[in-house]
Coordinates of C-alpha atoms in Angstrom, one line a residue:
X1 CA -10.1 21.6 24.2
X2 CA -13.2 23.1 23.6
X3 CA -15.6 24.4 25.9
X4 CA -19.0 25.5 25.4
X5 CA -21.8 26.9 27.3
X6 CA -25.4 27.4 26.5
X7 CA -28.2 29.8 27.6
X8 CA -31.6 30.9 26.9
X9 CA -34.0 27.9 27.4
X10 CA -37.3 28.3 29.5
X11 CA -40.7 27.8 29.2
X12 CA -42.5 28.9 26.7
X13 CA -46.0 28.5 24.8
X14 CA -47.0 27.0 21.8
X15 CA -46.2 29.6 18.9
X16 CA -44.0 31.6 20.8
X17 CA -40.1 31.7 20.4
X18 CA -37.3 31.6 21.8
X19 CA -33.1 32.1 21.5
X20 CA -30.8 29.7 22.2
X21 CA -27.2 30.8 22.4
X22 CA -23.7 29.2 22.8
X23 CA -20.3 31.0 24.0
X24 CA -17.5 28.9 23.2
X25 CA -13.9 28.7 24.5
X26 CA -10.9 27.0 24.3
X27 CA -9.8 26.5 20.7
X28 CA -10.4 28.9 18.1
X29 CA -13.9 28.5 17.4
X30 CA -14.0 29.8 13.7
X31 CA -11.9 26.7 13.1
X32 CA -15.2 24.5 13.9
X33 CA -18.0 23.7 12.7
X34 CA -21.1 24.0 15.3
X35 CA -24.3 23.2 16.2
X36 CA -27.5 22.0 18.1
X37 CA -28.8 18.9 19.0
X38 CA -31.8 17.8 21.6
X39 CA -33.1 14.9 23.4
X40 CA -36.9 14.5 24.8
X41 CA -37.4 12.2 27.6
X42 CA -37.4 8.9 27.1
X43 CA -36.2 9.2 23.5
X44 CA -33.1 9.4 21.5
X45 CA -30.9 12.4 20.9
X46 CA -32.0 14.1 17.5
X47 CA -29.5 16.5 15.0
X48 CA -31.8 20.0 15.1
X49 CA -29.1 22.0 12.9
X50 CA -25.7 23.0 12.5
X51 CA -23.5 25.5 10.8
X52 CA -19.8 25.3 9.1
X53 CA -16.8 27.7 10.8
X54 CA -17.7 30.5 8.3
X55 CA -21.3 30.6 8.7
X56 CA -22.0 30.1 4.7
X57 CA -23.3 26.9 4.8
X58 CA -26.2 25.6 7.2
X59 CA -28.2 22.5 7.5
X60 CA -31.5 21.4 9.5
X61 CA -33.0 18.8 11.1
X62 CA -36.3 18.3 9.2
X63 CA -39.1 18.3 12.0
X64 CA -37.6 21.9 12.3
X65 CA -37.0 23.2 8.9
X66 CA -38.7 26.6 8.3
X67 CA -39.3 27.5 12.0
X68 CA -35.7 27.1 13.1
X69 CA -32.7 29.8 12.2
X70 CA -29.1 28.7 13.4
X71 CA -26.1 31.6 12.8
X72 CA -23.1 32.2 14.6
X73 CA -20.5 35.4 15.0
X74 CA -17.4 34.1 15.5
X75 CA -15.9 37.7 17.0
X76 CA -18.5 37.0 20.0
X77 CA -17.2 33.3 19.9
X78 CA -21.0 32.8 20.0
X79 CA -23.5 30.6 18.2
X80 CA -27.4 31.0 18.0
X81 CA -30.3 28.6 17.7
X82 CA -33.6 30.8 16.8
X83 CA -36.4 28.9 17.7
X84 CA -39.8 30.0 16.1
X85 CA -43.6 28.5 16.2
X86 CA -42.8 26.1 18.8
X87 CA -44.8 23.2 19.5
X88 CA -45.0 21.0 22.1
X89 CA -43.1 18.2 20.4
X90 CA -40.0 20.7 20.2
X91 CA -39.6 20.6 24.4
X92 CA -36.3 18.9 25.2
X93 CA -33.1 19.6 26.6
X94 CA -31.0 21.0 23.9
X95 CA -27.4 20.9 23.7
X96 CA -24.7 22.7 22.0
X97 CA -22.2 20.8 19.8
X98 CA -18.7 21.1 18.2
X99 CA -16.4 19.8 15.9
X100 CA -13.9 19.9 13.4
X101 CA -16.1 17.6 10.6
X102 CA -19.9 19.4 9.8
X103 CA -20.9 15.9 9.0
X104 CA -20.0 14.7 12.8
X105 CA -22.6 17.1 13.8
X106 CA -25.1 15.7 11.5
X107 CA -24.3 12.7 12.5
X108 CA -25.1 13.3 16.1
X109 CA -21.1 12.3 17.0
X110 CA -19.3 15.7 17.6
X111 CA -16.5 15.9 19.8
X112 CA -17.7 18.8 22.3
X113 CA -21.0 19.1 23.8
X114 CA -22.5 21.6 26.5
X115 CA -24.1 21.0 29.3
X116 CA -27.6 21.5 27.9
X117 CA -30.2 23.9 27.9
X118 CA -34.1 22.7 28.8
X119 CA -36.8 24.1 26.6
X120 CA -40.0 23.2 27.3
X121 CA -43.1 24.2 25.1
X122 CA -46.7 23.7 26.8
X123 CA -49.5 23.4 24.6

């Protein structure tokens, strides 16, 4: 079992940034694959990016490619969602996500999620 917990959201104003991070326990979590993935109000969840157990390979959701930085340090059993020139459009409740298969994650299908973190961008 894998558990993971995230921290960081708040308010924040268009442009700015923020840092998302995940502290995972349970299972060995260089073994996984993690990652990010948000949901607005009223709309569907949406893949925002996600990183393989060694940190070497990395992939992004495009509405944030460019602006967005995921990395992880498996000796802090932590992963990181950098969040930069925020807009409005990015405010959602963003959850952390886990699994053995990278694709899972893409997929928006992983077998761990937190609890979720909200980030909220005003114009």
């Amino acid at each position: 079992q894998v558990q993971l917990v995230e921290s960081g959201g708040g308010l924040v104003q268009a442009g700015g940034s923020l840092r998302l991070s995940c502290a995972t326990s349970g299972r060995p979590s260089s073994t996984y694959a993690e990652g990010w993935i948000r949901q607005a109000p009223g709309k569907e969840r949406e893949f925002v990016a996600a990183i393989n157990w060694s940190g070497g390979g990395t992939h992004y959701g495009d509405s944030v490619k460019g602006r967005f930085i995921i990395s992880r340090d498996n000796a802090k059993n932590t992963v990181y969602l950098q969040m930069n020139s925020l807009k409005p459009e990015d405010t959602a409740v963003y959850y952390c996500a886990a699994d053995l298969s990278f694709a899972h994650i893409v997929r928006v299908t992983p077998d761990y999620w937190g609890q979720g973190t909200q980030v909220t961008v005003s114009s």
